[in-house]
mmCIF file of C-alpha atoms in Angstrom:
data_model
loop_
_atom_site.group_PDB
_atom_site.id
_atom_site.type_symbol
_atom_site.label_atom_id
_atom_site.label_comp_id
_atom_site.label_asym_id
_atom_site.label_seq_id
_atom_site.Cartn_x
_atom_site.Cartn_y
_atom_site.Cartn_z
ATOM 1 C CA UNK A 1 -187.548 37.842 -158.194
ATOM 2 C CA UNK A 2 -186.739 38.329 -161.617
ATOM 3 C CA UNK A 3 -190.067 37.061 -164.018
ATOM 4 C CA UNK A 4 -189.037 35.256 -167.513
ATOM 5 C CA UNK A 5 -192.440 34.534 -168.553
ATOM 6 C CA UNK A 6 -192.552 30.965 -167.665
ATOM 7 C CA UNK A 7 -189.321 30.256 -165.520
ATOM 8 C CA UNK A 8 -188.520 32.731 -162.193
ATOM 9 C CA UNK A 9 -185.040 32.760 -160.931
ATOM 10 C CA UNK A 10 -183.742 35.513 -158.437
ATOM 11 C CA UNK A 11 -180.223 36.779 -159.387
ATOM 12 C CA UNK A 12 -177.942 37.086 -155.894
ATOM 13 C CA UNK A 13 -174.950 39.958 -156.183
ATOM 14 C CA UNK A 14 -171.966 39.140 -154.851
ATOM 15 C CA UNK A 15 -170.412 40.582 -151.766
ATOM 16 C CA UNK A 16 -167.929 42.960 -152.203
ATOM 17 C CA UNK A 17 -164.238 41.506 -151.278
ATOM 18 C CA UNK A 18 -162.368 43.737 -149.074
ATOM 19 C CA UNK A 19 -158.427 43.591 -148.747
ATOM 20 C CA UNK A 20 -157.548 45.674 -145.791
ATOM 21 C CA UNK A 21 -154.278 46.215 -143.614
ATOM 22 C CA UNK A 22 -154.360 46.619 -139.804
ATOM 23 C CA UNK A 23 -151.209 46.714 -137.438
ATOM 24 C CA UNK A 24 -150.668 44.280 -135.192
ATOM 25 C CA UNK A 25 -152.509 43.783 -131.938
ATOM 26 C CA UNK A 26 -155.162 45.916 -133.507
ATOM 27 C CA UNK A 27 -158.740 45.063 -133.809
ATOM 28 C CA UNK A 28 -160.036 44.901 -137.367
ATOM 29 C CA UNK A 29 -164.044 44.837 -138.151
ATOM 30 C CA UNK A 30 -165.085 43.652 -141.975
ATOM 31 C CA UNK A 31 -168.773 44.374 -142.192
ATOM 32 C CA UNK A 32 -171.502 43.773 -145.409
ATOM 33 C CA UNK A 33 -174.766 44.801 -145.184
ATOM 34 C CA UNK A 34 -177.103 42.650 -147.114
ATOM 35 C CA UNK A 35 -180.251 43.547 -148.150
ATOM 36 C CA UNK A 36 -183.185 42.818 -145.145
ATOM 37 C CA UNK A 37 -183.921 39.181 -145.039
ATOM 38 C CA UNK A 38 -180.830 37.960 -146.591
ATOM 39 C CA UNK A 39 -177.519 36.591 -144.321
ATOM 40 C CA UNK A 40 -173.781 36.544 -144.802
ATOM 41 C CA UNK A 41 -171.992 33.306 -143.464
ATOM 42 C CA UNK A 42 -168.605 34.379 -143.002
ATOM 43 C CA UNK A 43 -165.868 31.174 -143.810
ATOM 44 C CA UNK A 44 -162.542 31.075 -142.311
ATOM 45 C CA UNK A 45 -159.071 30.065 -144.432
ATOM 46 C CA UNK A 46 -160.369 26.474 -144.151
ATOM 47 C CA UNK A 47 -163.548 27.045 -145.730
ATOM 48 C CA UNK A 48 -165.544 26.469 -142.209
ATOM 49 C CA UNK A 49 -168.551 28.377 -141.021
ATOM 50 C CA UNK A 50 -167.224 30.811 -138.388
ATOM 51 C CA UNK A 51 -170.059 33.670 -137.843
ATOM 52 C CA UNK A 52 -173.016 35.092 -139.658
ATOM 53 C CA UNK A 53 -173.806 38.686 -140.514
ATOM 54 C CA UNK A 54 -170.588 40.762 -139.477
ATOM 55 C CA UNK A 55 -166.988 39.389 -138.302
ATOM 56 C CA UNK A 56 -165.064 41.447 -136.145
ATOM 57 C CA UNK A 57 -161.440 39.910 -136.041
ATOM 58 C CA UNK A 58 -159.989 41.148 -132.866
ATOM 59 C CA UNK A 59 -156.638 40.513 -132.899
ATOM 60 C CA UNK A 60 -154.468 40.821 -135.305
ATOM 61 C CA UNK A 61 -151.304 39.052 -134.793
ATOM 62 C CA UNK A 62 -150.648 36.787 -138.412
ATOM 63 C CA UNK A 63 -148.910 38.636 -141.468
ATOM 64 C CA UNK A 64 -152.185 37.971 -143.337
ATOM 65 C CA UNK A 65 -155.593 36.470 -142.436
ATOM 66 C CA UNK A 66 -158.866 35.568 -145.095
ATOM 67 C CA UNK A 67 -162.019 35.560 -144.648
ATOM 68 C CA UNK A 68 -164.144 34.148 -147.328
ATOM 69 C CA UNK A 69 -168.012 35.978 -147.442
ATOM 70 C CA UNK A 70 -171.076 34.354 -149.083
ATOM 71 C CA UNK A 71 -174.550 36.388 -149.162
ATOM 72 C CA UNK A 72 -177.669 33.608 -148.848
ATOM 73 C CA UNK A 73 -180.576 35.184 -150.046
ATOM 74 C CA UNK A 74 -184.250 34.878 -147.875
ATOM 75 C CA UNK A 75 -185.240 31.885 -150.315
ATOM 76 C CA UNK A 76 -181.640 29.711 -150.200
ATOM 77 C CA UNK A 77 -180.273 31.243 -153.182
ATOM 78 C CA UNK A 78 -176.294 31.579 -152.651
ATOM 79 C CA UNK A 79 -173.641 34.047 -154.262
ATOM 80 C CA UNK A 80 -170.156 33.131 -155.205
ATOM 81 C CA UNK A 81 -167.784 33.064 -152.152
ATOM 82 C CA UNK A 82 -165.977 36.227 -151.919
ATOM 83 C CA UNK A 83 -162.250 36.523 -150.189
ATOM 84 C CA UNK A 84 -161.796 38.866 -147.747
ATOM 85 C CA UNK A 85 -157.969 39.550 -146.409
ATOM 86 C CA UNK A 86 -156.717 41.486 -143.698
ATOM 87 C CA UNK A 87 -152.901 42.106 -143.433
ATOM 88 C CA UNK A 88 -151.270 42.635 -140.868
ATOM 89 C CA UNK A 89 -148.602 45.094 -140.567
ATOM 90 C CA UNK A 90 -145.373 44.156 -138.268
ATOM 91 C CA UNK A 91 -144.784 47.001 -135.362
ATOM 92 C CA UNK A 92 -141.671 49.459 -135.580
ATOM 93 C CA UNK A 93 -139.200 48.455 -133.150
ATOM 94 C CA UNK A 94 -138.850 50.627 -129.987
ATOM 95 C CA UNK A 95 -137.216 53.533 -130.373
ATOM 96 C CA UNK A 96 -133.348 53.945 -129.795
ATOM 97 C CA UNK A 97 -131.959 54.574 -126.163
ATOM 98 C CA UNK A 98 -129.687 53.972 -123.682
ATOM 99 C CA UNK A 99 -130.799 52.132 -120.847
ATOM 100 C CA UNK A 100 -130.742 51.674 -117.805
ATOM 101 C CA UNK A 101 -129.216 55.572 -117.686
ATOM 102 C CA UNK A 102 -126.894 56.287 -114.828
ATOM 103 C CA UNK A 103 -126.777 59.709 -113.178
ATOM 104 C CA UNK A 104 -124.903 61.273 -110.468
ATOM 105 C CA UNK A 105 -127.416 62.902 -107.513
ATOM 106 C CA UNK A 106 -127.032 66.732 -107.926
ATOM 107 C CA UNK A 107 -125.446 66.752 -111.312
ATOM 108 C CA UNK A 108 -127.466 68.714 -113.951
ATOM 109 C CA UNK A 109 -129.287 65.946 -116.368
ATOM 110 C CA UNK A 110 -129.570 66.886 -120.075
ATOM 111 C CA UNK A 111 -132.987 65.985 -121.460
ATOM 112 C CA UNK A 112 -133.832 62.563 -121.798
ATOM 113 C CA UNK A 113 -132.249 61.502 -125.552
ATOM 114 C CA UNK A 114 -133.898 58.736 -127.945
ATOM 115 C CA UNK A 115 -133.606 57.969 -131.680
ATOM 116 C CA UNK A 116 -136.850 56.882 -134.342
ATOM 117 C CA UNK A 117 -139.361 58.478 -135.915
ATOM 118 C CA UNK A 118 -142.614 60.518 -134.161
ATOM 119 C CA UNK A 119 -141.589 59.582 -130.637
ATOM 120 C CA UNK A 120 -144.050 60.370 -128.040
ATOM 121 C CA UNK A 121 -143.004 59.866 -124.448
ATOM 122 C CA UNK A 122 -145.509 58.964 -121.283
ATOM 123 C CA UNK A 123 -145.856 59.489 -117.433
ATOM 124 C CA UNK A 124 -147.140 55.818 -117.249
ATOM 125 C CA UNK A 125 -146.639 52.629 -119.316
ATOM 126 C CA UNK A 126 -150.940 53.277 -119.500
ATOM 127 C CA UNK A 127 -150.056 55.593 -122.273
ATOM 128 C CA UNK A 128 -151.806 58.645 -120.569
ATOM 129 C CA UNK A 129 -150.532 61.950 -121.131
ATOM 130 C CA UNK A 130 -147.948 61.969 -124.413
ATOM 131 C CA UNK A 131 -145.867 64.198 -124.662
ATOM 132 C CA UNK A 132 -143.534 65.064 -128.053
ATOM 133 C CA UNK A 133 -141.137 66.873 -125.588
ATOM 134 C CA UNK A 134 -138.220 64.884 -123.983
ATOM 135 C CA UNK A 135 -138.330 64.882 -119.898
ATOM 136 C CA UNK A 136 -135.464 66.318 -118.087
ATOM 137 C CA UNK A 137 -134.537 63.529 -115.359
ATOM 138 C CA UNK A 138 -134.088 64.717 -111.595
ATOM 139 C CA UNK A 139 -130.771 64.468 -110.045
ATOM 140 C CA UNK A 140 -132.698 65.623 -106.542
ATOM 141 C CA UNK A 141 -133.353 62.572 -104.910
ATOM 142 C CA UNK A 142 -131.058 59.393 -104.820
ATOM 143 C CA UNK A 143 -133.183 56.207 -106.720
ATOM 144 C CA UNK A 144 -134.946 55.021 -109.962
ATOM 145 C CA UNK A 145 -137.149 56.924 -112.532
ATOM 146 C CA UNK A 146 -138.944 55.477 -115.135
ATOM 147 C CA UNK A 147 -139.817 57.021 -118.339
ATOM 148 C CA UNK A 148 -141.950 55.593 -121.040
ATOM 149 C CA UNK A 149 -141.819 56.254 -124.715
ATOM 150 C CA UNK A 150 -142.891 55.014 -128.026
ATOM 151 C CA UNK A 151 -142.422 55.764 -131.899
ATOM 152 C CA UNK A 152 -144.541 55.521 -134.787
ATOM 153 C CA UNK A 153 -143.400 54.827 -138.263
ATOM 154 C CA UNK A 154 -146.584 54.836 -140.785
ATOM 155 C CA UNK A 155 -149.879 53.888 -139.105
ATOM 156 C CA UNK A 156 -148.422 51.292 -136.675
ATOM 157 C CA UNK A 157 -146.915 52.201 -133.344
ATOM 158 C CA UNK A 158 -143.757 50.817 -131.261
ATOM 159 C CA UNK A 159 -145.195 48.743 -128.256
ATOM 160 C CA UNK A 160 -144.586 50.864 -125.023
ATOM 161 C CA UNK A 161 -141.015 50.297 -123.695
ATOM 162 C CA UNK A 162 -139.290 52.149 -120.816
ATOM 163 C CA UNK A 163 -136.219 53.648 -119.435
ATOM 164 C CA UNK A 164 -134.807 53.267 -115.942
ATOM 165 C CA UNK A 165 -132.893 56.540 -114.932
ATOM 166 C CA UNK A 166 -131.234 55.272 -111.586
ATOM 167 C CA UNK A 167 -129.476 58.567 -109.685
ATOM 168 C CA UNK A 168 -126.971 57.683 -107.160
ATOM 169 C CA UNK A 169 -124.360 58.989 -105.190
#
């Protein structure tokens, strides 16, 4: 509270706007801190109450979402609405491969081959264990393998995608 002599008013700062990007199918959390006492009421694109204090956005999936923030002070006093965006950024495509991958049982393999940027391959489509170094198939046994494999071009990484090495006869 801010004293004038005969009139009081309290003066309310803004929130800070925050214009963030996320890949897709990430989570994104947009947090303020006010001051003890004082609430944010977090607005969606429409202008409707959605949450108070922080918003955690869990999925993105939208080229761009907005969040408008407004700080409401202990006594009812009310800042400017502030936007808040978070874009999202689309997902590199898998990388390049050939698929499903025919081999001959017994035949040496060559190491598994794919095109794109900062591949990392997996033992399981959980995405345990990557590896930067290509798999060399076995031509031992008669039946399917499945290799798993991703590629990352900025921040944002390929969904998972697969390929079927089926050895026969």
């Amino acid at each position: 509270m801010i004293d004038s002599g005969t009139v009081g008013y309290e003066i309310v700062a803004n929130p800070r706007g925050i214009d963030t990007a996320v890949c897709f199918f990430d989570s994104a959390i947009i947090a303020h801190t006010p001051v003890p006492g004082n609430k944010l009421y977090w607005y969606n694109g429409n202008f409707n109450l959605i949450d108070s204090n922080h918003l955690r956005h869990s999925f993105v999936d939208k080229d761009s979402i907005v969040y408008w923030v407004q700080l409401v002070s202990n006594n009812g006093c009310k800042s400017a609405l502030v936007k808040n965006k978070i874009r999202g950024i689309k997902l590199p495509p898998s990388p390049g491969f050939i698929n499903p991958l025919f081999l001959c049982q017994n035949i040496n393999s060559d190491t598994l081959k794919a095109t794109g940027n900062r591949i990392m391959l997996y033992s399981s489509a959980s995405r345990k264990n990557p590896s930067t170094n290509a798999p060399t198939p076995s031509t031992k046994s008669i039946g399917k393998q499945v290799f798993y494999l991703t590629q990352s071009v900025g921040a944002c990484t390929s969904l998972i995608d697969s390929i079927i090495v089926d050895v026969s006869t």
